Amino acid sequence: MLWINAFFQSPQWLWLFAALAIPIAIHLLRRSNPQQIPFAALQWVQRYAQSRARQPVVDNKWLLLLRLLVVTLLALLLGQPLIKRNIYPQEAVVLVDPRIEAIDANAFIHRSLPQLAEADHKVLWLSPETTAVTSPPPQNIDLWKTLTLLSRRADLRRAYILLINNAFPASHRALRTSPHWQWHSLDKPATTKGPVLPRVAVMGKVPNWWAPVLEDWRGAMPELLVQTLEQEAALSAQETDWLVYAGPAPLPQTVMDFVADGGLLITDKSIQPPDHLDFVTVDQSYPVQAAPMGRGSWLRYGIDWHSAEFYQRAELPDYLWQQWSAQDWPLQHRNRGQWSGMNPMGIPVVDSAVGNRRAEQLQPWLIAALLMLLTLERLLALSRSPSRRAGETRHG
Amino acid sequence: MSLLSPKTLASCRDLVWLSRHIAEGVMLGVQHSQRRGTGLAFHQYRGYQAGDSIRHIDWKLFARSDRYYVRETEQESRMHVCFVLDTSASLGQASFVESSLNKLHYAKCWIASLCWLLNAQGDSFSLLAINSQQTVHVPEGQGESHQRQIALQLQQLNACNHWPDQSQLAPLWQYFERPCQVILLSDFFEQENEISNFAAHLHAAGRPCLPLQLLIEAEQTFPFGGELKLLNPEANPNTPAALEVDAERQRQSYLDAFARAQSALKARFAAQECILQSDLIEQPVEKSLRQFIQRHGRLC
């Protein structure tokens, strides 16, 4: 019976109510086209003034009523899920972040969601198994995976989500949520942090365009720190993120160590790289290459940055900032998006994509009633058929 | 011998065979005297015609002349029976029990069978089939060949048009100049008593008329239900060509009106000392024939 339920029982069958028009149409058509019988003794049949086809009287009222009932019952039978959902709304469900204590969660529900406290509701742990909050909280829950999993559950489409208010870094994979979820946080939200800025250092004789570029950057980012290093020894990856090196070739060992520790080194073509480095072209339109060195990387321009060819560009500051920050992976990691209960993210899962609708058993009494009505309708229709009546005369 | 069912009657198209079969059923147990076939006194030879039995061909004459001649004998006729058959469109009314059987087919079988019986007792008989468009007349004659001719003519008749009006009836009176016994077969569905008036005229002229009314069962019971469109095969100014009826509502009024018309018709014939026999075509022909012969004892 399960496959029958899955296939037939769907709210779309409510369109079947439109089929109520079919018996009415058949009835009206048959009224306008009665059966024709040659009958020689017509002169003794009384002639009524008004043609019955124009009379607003409905013939065979019981038959029509039965047929309408049959169609209605069939539509009811097949469209049960929608009707049931309308009649019995789903039970309220609160999904609680396992890092929250059960007592705190219940207190929050009583305080902030009084409408739930009055009605019947379930409080479950936000975990793939959605165990009750009375059981021990599950450990090491991947919140993103769990939410994505639960967003496809039909019974949790309208759940209340209670999160602890830590900000969660956005994942590189899409988080999926239900558009009907109501998000709540246990604590007040913290002030949002601004973007993390790199610490820039300059070494050697900087080109002439550096000062205007720096000025432009500072206009947009006042907190940007730039230091000019006179001594190579002061350079460290812990203190500095980007190093613009315009000093003499070859590279000092301290600069090499800085890059290997995770810094970003920016030079032009005057600095020759060691042979073992494998440079990759970053931007086809601009002669710039990058190579990984230890935990950091080296961004090397293939032209002289003192030349006009390098700096005669309209958007030089923006361009350089994009190029350099795109190469700085740790900075990007620190600057990725954050989300929390107060600021939920994620791609909503539309209702039509939610599978596993709640299966309803076909109601036996409805089937029995339908069969009985069908039998009654057939009996009545056959007993009233004019041709049948005409053929009822006995032989011999 | 079992009686013929309506289905057998309707499906058999060989009227000669069928009428002989029916007639033999009716004559079962009747003593066949010497009157079977030909008479005693030689009358004349005549050329063979379609319908003549080959038993009547004079084979000796054939051997001499190389031609077929039929030997005709003189036989005294006791009676001349003239069958008048109404072939108007209403006679095409089919039975609702067996849709391939209609009143005209029943009448054909009935006449052909009675011809056999009349032939067996040496009576002469003629046929007059009339409607407003066509008149078919087979003149008086006797013998097996004459019976076959009548059967062939009957087989070609169709039900159409109306009962002939006065002007069309006028030339028909010549067929009744010689004394004869008229048997009138019709459904007697008349507008202004035109059929019973025709019978009354014959009666007044000393040609007694024995009426046989052919009906179907549905005309007596009106067994229909629901909404119907009844088509009149014989439309005229007084009755419409078609009528939409609610059968159940109008059943009683129809049955009353039909019963009144029937009793009036019977009363008119009773006044002429003729008993109207009404038969349902769903009944076996033999039964109707027996009843008819018993009722009119002077016939056979």
Coordinates of C-alpha atoms in Angstrom, one line a residue, chain A residues 2-383:
Chain A
L2 CA 3.0 2.3 0.6
W3 CA 3.7 2.9 -3.1
I4 CA 0.0 3.5 -3.7
N5 CA 0.1 6.2 -1.0
A6 CA 3.3 7.8 -2.4
F7 CA 2.0 7.9 -5.9
F8 CA -1.7 8.8 -5.5
Q9 CA -1.9 10.7 -2.3
S10 CA -0.9 14.2 -3.2
P11 CA -2.5 17.6 -2.8
Q12 CA -2.5 18.0 -6.6
W13 CA -5.4 15.6 -6.6
L14 CA -7.5 18.4 -5.2
W15 CA -7.8 19.5 -8.8
L16 CA -10.1 16.6 -9.1
F17 CA -12.8 18.7 -7.6
A18 CA -12.9 20.4 -11.0
A19 CA -14.2 17.0 -12.3
L20 CA -17.4 17.8 -10.5
A21 CA -18.3 19.6 -13.7
I22 CA -18.2 16.3 -15.7
P23 CA -21.3 14.6 -14.4
I24 CA -23.2 17.9 -14.6
A25 CA -22.1 18.4 -18.2
I26 CA -23.0 14.8 -19.1
H27 CA -26.4 15.3 -17.5
L28 CA -27.1 18.5 -19.3
L29 CA -25.9 17.1 -22.6
R30 CA -28.1 14.0 -22.2
R31 CA -31.0 16.2 -21.4
S32 CA -30.6 18.1 -24.6
N33 CA -30.2 14.9 -26.6
P34 CA -32.7 12.4 -25.4
Q35 CA -32.9 9.0 -26.9
Q36 CA -34.8 8.7 -30.1
I37 CA -37.4 6.0 -30.6
P38 CA -39.7 5.5 -33.6
F39 CA -43.2 5.0 -32.2
A40 CA -46.2 4.8 -34.5
A41 CA -48.8 5.3 -31.8
L42 CA -47.6 8.8 -31.2
Q43 CA -51.1 10.4 -31.6
W44 CA -52.2 9.2 -28.2
V45 CA -49.1 10.6 -26.4
Q46 CA -50.0 13.9 -24.8
R47 CA -48.3 17.0 -26.1
Y48 CA -47.1 19.4 -23.4
A49 CA -46.9 23.1 -24.2
Q50 CA -43.4 23.6 -23.0
S51 CA -40.5 21.5 -24.2
R52 CA -38.9 19.8 -21.3
A53 CA -35.4 20.6 -22.6
R54 CA -36.0 24.2 -21.7
Q55 CA -37.5 23.5 -18.3
P56 CA -35.1 24.3 -15.4
V57 CA -36.1 21.0 -13.7
V58 CA -33.2 18.6 -13.1
D59 CA -34.0 15.1 -14.1
N60 CA -32.7 12.1 -12.2
K61 CA -31.8 14.2 -9.2
W62 CA -30.6 11.3 -7.2
L63 CA -28.4 10.0 -9.9
L64 CA -26.8 13.4 -10.4
L65 CA -26.3 13.7 -6.7
L66 CA -24.8 10.3 -6.4
R67 CA -22.3 11.0 -9.2
L68 CA -21.3 14.3 -7.6
L69 CA -20.8 12.5 -4.3
V70 CA -18.6 9.9 -6.0
V71 CA -16.4 12.5 -7.6
T72 CA -16.1 14.5 -4.3
L73 CA -15.3 11.4 -2.3
L74 CA -12.6 10.4 -4.8
A75 CA -11.0 13.8 -4.7
L76 CA -11.2 13.7 -0.8
L77 CA -9.6 10.3 -0.8
L78 CA -6.7 11.2 -3.0
G79 CA -6.1 14.7 -1.7
Q80 CA -5.9 13.8 2.0
P81 CA -2.4 15.0 2.8
L82 CA -3.3 18.7 2.0
I83 CA -6.5 18.5 3.9
K84 CA -4.9 16.9 6.9
R85 CA -2.2 19.5 6.9
N86 CA -4.7 22.2 6.9
I87 CA -6.9 20.6 9.6
Y88 CA -4.1 19.5 11.9
P89 CA -1.1 22.0 11.9
Q90 CA 2.3 20.5 12.5
E91 CA 3.6 20.3 16.0
A92 CA 6.0 23.1 16.9
V93 CA 9.6 22.0 17.1
V94 CA 12.5 23.8 18.8
L95 CA 16.0 22.7 17.7
V96 CA 18.6 23.6 20.3
D97 CA 22.3 24.0 19.7
P98 CA 24.0 21.2 21.7
R99 CA 26.4 23.7 23.2
I100 CA 23.5 25.3 25.1
E101 CA 22.5 23.7 28.4
A102 CA 19.0 22.1 28.4
I103 CA 18.0 24.3 31.4
D104 CA 19.0 27.5 29.7
A105 CA 17.2 26.4 26.5
N106 CA 13.9 25.7 28.4
A107 CA 14.3 29.0 30.3
F108 CA 14.7 30.8 27.0
I109 CA 11.7 29.2 25.5
H110 CA 9.5 30.2 28.5
R111 CA 10.9 33.7 28.4
S112 CA 11.0 34.5 24.7
L113 CA 8.6 32.0 23.0
P114 CA 5.5 32.1 25.3
Q115 CA 3.3 31.0 22.4
L116 CA 5.2 27.7 22.3
A117 CA 5.0 27.2 26.0
E118 CA 1.2 27.2 25.9
A119 CA 0.9 24.9 22.9
D120 CA 2.2 21.4 22.5
H121 CA 5.8 21.5 21.4
K122 CA 8.9 19.4 21.1
V123 CA 12.4 20.5 22.1
L124 CA 15.2 18.6 20.3
W125 CA 18.9 18.8 20.0
L126 CA 20.2 20.3 16.8
S127 CA 21.9 17.1 15.6
P128 CA 21.3 14.7 12.7
E129 CA 19.4 12.3 14.9
T130 CA 17.4 15.1 16.6
T131 CA 17.2 13.4 19.9
A132 CA 15.0 14.9 22.6
V133 CA 16.6 17.6 24.8
T134 CA 16.0 15.4 27.9
S135 CA 18.7 13.0 26.6
P136 CA 22.4 13.9 26.9
P137 CA 23.6 16.5 24.4
P138 CA 25.4 15.1 21.3
Q139 CA 29.1 16.0 21.1
N140 CA 31.1 17.5 18.2
I141 CA 28.2 18.5 16.0
D142 CA 29.1 20.0 12.7
L143 CA 26.5 22.8 12.7
W144 CA 26.7 23.5 9.0
K145 CA 26.2 19.9 8.0
T146 CA 23.5 19.3 10.5
L147 CA 21.5 22.4 9.4
T148 CA 21.9 21.5 5.7
L149 CA 20.7 18.0 6.5
L150 CA 17.7 19.1 8.5
S151 CA 16.6 21.7 6.0
R152 CA 15.3 18.9 3.8
R153 CA 13.2 17.3 6.6
A154 CA 9.5 17.9 6.0
D155 CA 8.6 17.7 9.7
L156 CA 11.2 20.4 10.6
R157 CA 10.2 22.9 7.9
R158 CA 8.8 25.3 10.4
A159 CA 11.1 24.7 13.3
Y160 CA 12.5 27.2 15.8
I161 CA 16.3 27.2 15.7
L162 CA 18.0 28.2 19.0
L163 CA 21.7 28.9 18.6
I164 CA 24.4 30.1 21.0
N165 CA 25.4 33.5 19.7
N166 CA 29.0 32.6 18.6
A167 CA 29.6 33.8 15.1
F168 CA 30.3 31.0 12.7
P169 CA 32.7 31.5 9.9
A170 CA 31.0 31.0 6.5
S171 CA 31.9 27.8 4.8
H172 CA 33.2 27.6 1.3
R173 CA 30.4 25.1 0.7
A174 CA 26.8 26.4 0.6
L175 CA 24.8 26.2 3.8
R176 CA 21.2 25.2 3.1
T177 CA 18.3 26.3 5.3
S178 CA 14.5 26.2 5.4
P179 CA 12.9 29.6 4.6
H180 CA 10.3 28.9 7.3
W181 CA 12.8 28.5 10.1
Q182 CA 12.7 31.1 12.9
W183 CA 16.1 31.9 14.2
H184 CA 16.9 32.8 17.8
S185 CA 20.1 33.4 19.8
L186 CA 20.6 32.8 23.4
D187 CA 22.7 35.9 24.0
K188 CA 22.9 39.4 22.6
P189 CA 24.9 39.7 19.5
A190 CA 28.5 41.0 19.8
T191 CA 29.7 44.0 17.8
T192 CA 30.7 42.9 14.4
K193 CA 34.3 43.2 13.6
G194 CA 35.6 45.2 10.7
P195 CA 37.7 43.6 8.1
V196 CA 41.2 42.5 9.1
L197 CA 43.9 44.7 7.4
P198 CA 47.3 43.5 6.4
R199 CA 50.4 45.0 8.0
V200 CA 52.6 46.3 5.2
A201 CA 56.3 46.9 5.3
V202 CA 58.6 48.6 2.8
M203 CA 62.2 47.9 2.3
G204 CA 64.7 49.7 0.0
K205 CA 64.2 52.6 -2.4
V206 CA 60.5 52.6 -3.0
P207 CA 59.2 53.7 -6.4
N208 CA 57.6 57.1 -6.9
W209 CA 54.1 55.8 -7.3
W210 CA 54.2 54.3 -3.8
A211 CA 53.3 57.5 -1.9
P212 CA 50.2 58.3 -3.9
V213 CA 49.0 54.7 -3.8
L214 CA 49.5 54.6 0.0
E215 CA 47.6 57.8 0.3
D216 CA 44.7 56.4 -1.7
W217 CA 44.6 53.3 0.4
R218 CA 44.6 55.2 3.6
G219 CA 41.6 57.3 2.4
A220 CA 39.6 54.1 2.3
M221 CA 41.3 52.2 5.2
P222 CA 42.5 54.7 7.9
E223 CA 43.7 51.9 10.1
L224 CA 46.2 50.6 7.6
L225 CA 49.7 50.4 9.1
V226 CA 52.7 50.8 6.9
Q227 CA 56.2 50.7 8.2
T228 CA 59.5 51.4 6.5
L229 CA 62.2 48.9 7.5
E230 CA 65.7 50.1 7.5
Q231 CA 67.2 47.0 9.0
E232 CA 66.7 43.5 7.6
A233 CA 66.8 42.0 11.1
A234 CA 63.6 43.8 12.1
L235 CA 61.6 41.8 9.6
S236 CA 59.4 39.0 10.9
A237 CA 56.4 37.2 9.6
Q238 CA 54.6 37.7 13.0
E239 CA 54.8 41.5 12.7
T240 CA 54.4 42.0 9.0
D241 CA 52.1 40.5 6.3
W242 CA 53.3 42.2 3.1
L243 CA 56.8 43.2 2.3
V244 CA 57.4 45.6 -0.7
Y245 CA 61.0 44.9 -1.4
A246 CA 62.9 47.5 -3.6
G247 CA 66.3 46.8 -2.2
P248 CA 69.3 45.5 -4.0
A249 CA 69.5 42.0 -5.4
P250 CA 70.0 39.2 -4.4
L251 CA 67.4 38.8 -1.7
P252 CA 68.8 38.8 1.8
Q253 CA 68.3 35.7 3.8
T254 CA 66.0 37.4 6.3
V255 CA 63.6 38.2 3.5
M256 CA 63.7 34.6 2.3
D257 CA 63.0 33.5 5.9
F258 CA 60.1 36.0 6.1
V259 CA 58.4 34.5 3.1
A260 CA 59.0 30.9 4.2
D261 CA 57.3 31.8 7.6
G262 CA 54.2 32.9 5.8
G263 CA 54.7 36.5 4.5
L264 CA 54.0 37.9 1.1
L265 CA 57.0 39.3 -0.8
I266 CA 56.4 41.8 -3.6
T267 CA 59.2 42.7 -6.0
D268 CA 59.7 43.7 -9.6
K269 CA 61.9 42.1 -12.2
S270 CA 65.2 43.5 -10.8
I271 CA 65.2 40.6 -8.2
Q272 CA 66.2 37.4 -9.9
P273 CA 64.5 34.3 -8.3
P274 CA 66.4 31.1 -7.5
D275 CA 66.2 28.4 -10.1
H276 CA 64.1 26.0 -8.1
L277 CA 61.1 28.3 -7.8
D278 CA 58.2 27.5 -10.0
F279 CA 56.5 30.8 -11.0
V280 CA 52.9 30.9 -12.3
T281 CA 51.4 33.8 -14.3
V282 CA 48.7 35.4 -12.1
D283 CA 47.3 37.9 -14.5
Q284 CA 47.5 37.4 -18.2
S285 CA 47.0 41.1 -19.0
Y286 CA 49.7 42.2 -16.7
P287 CA 53.1 40.6 -16.4
V288 CA 52.9 39.4 -12.9
Q289 CA 53.9 36.0 -11.5
A290 CA 53.6 34.2 -8.2
A291 CA 55.4 31.3 -6.6
P292 CA 54.9 29.6 -3.3
M293 CA 57.9 29.7 -0.9
G294 CA 57.5 27.7 2.3
R295 CA 54.3 28.9 3.9
G296 CA 54.3 32.3 2.1
S297 CA 54.5 33.4 -1.5
W298 CA 56.4 35.7 -3.8
L299 CA 54.6 38.1 -6.1
R300 CA 57.0 39.2 -8.8
Y301 CA 56.3 41.8 -11.5
G302 CA 58.0 41.0 -14.9
I303 CA 58.7 44.7 -15.6
D304 CA 60.5 47.5 -13.9
W305 CA 58.1 49.2 -11.5
H306 CA 59.9 52.5 -11.9
S307 CA 58.9 52.6 -15.5
A308 CA 55.8 54.4 -16.7
E309 CA 54.6 51.2 -18.3
F310 CA 53.9 50.0 -14.7
Y311 CA 52.3 52.9 -13.0
Q312 CA 50.4 54.7 -15.8
R313 CA 47.1 53.1 -15.0
A314 CA 43.9 54.7 -14.0
E315 CA 43.0 52.3 -11.1
L316 CA 46.5 51.5 -9.9
P317 CA 45.7 51.6 -6.1
D318 CA 42.6 49.3 -6.4
Y319 CA 44.4 47.1 -8.9
L320 CA 47.4 46.5 -6.7
W321 CA 45.3 46.0 -3.6
Q322 CA 43.2 43.3 -5.3
Q323 CA 46.3 41.6 -6.7
W324 CA 48.2 41.6 -3.5
S325 CA 45.3 40.6 -1.2
A326 CA 44.2 37.9 -3.6
Q327 CA 47.7 36.3 -3.2
D328 CA 47.5 36.5 0.7
W329 CA 45.7 33.3 1.7
P330 CA 45.9 33.8 5.4
L331 CA 44.4 37.2 5.1
Q332 CA 41.5 35.9 3.1
H333 CA 40.9 33.2 5.6
R334 CA 40.7 35.8 8.4
N335 CA 38.4 38.0 6.4
R336 CA 35.8 35.4 5.4
G337 CA 32.1 36.0 6.2
Q338 CA 30.6 35.3 9.6
W339 CA 27.1 34.3 10.4
S340 CA 25.2 33.8 13.6
G341 CA 21.7 33.2 14.9
M342 CA 20.9 36.9 14.5
N343 CA 22.3 37.0 11.0
P344 CA 21.5 33.7 9.4
M345 CA 23.0 32.9 6.0
G346 CA 22.4 30.0 3.6
I347 CA 20.5 29.1 0.5
P348 CA 16.8 28.4 1.2
V349 CA 15.5 25.0 0.2
V350 CA 12.1 25.5 -1.6
D351 CA 9.1 23.6 -0.4
S352 CA 8.7 21.7 -3.7
A353 CA 12.3 20.2 -3.2
V354 CA 11.4 18.7 0.1
G355 CA 10.9 15.0 -0.2
N356 CA 9.4 12.4 2.1
R357 CA 6.0 13.9 2.5
R358 CA 4.2 12.5 5.4
A359 CA 2.5 9.3 4.2
E360 CA -1.1 8.9 5.0
Q361 CA -2.8 5.5 5.0
L362 CA -5.8 5.3 2.5
Q363 CA -8.8 5.4 4.7
P364 CA -10.7 2.1 4.4
W365 CA -14.0 3.6 5.3
L366 CA -13.6 6.2 2.5
I367 CA -12.8 3.4 0.0
A368 CA -15.8 1.4 1.2
A369 CA -18.0 4.4 0.9
L370 CA -16.7 5.1 -2.6
L371 CA -17.3 1.5 -3.7
M372 CA -20.8 1.6 -2.3
L373 CA -21.7 4.8 -4.0
L374 CA -20.3 3.5 -7.3
T375 CA -22.5 0.4 -7.0
L376 CA -25.5 2.5 -6.1
E377 CA -24.9 4.8 -9.0
R378 CA -24.6 1.9 -11.5
L379 CA -27.7 0.3 -10.2
L380 CA -29.7 3.5 -10.4
A381 CA -28.3 4.4 -13.9
L382 CA -29.0 1.0 -15.3
S383 CA -32.5 0.8 -13.9

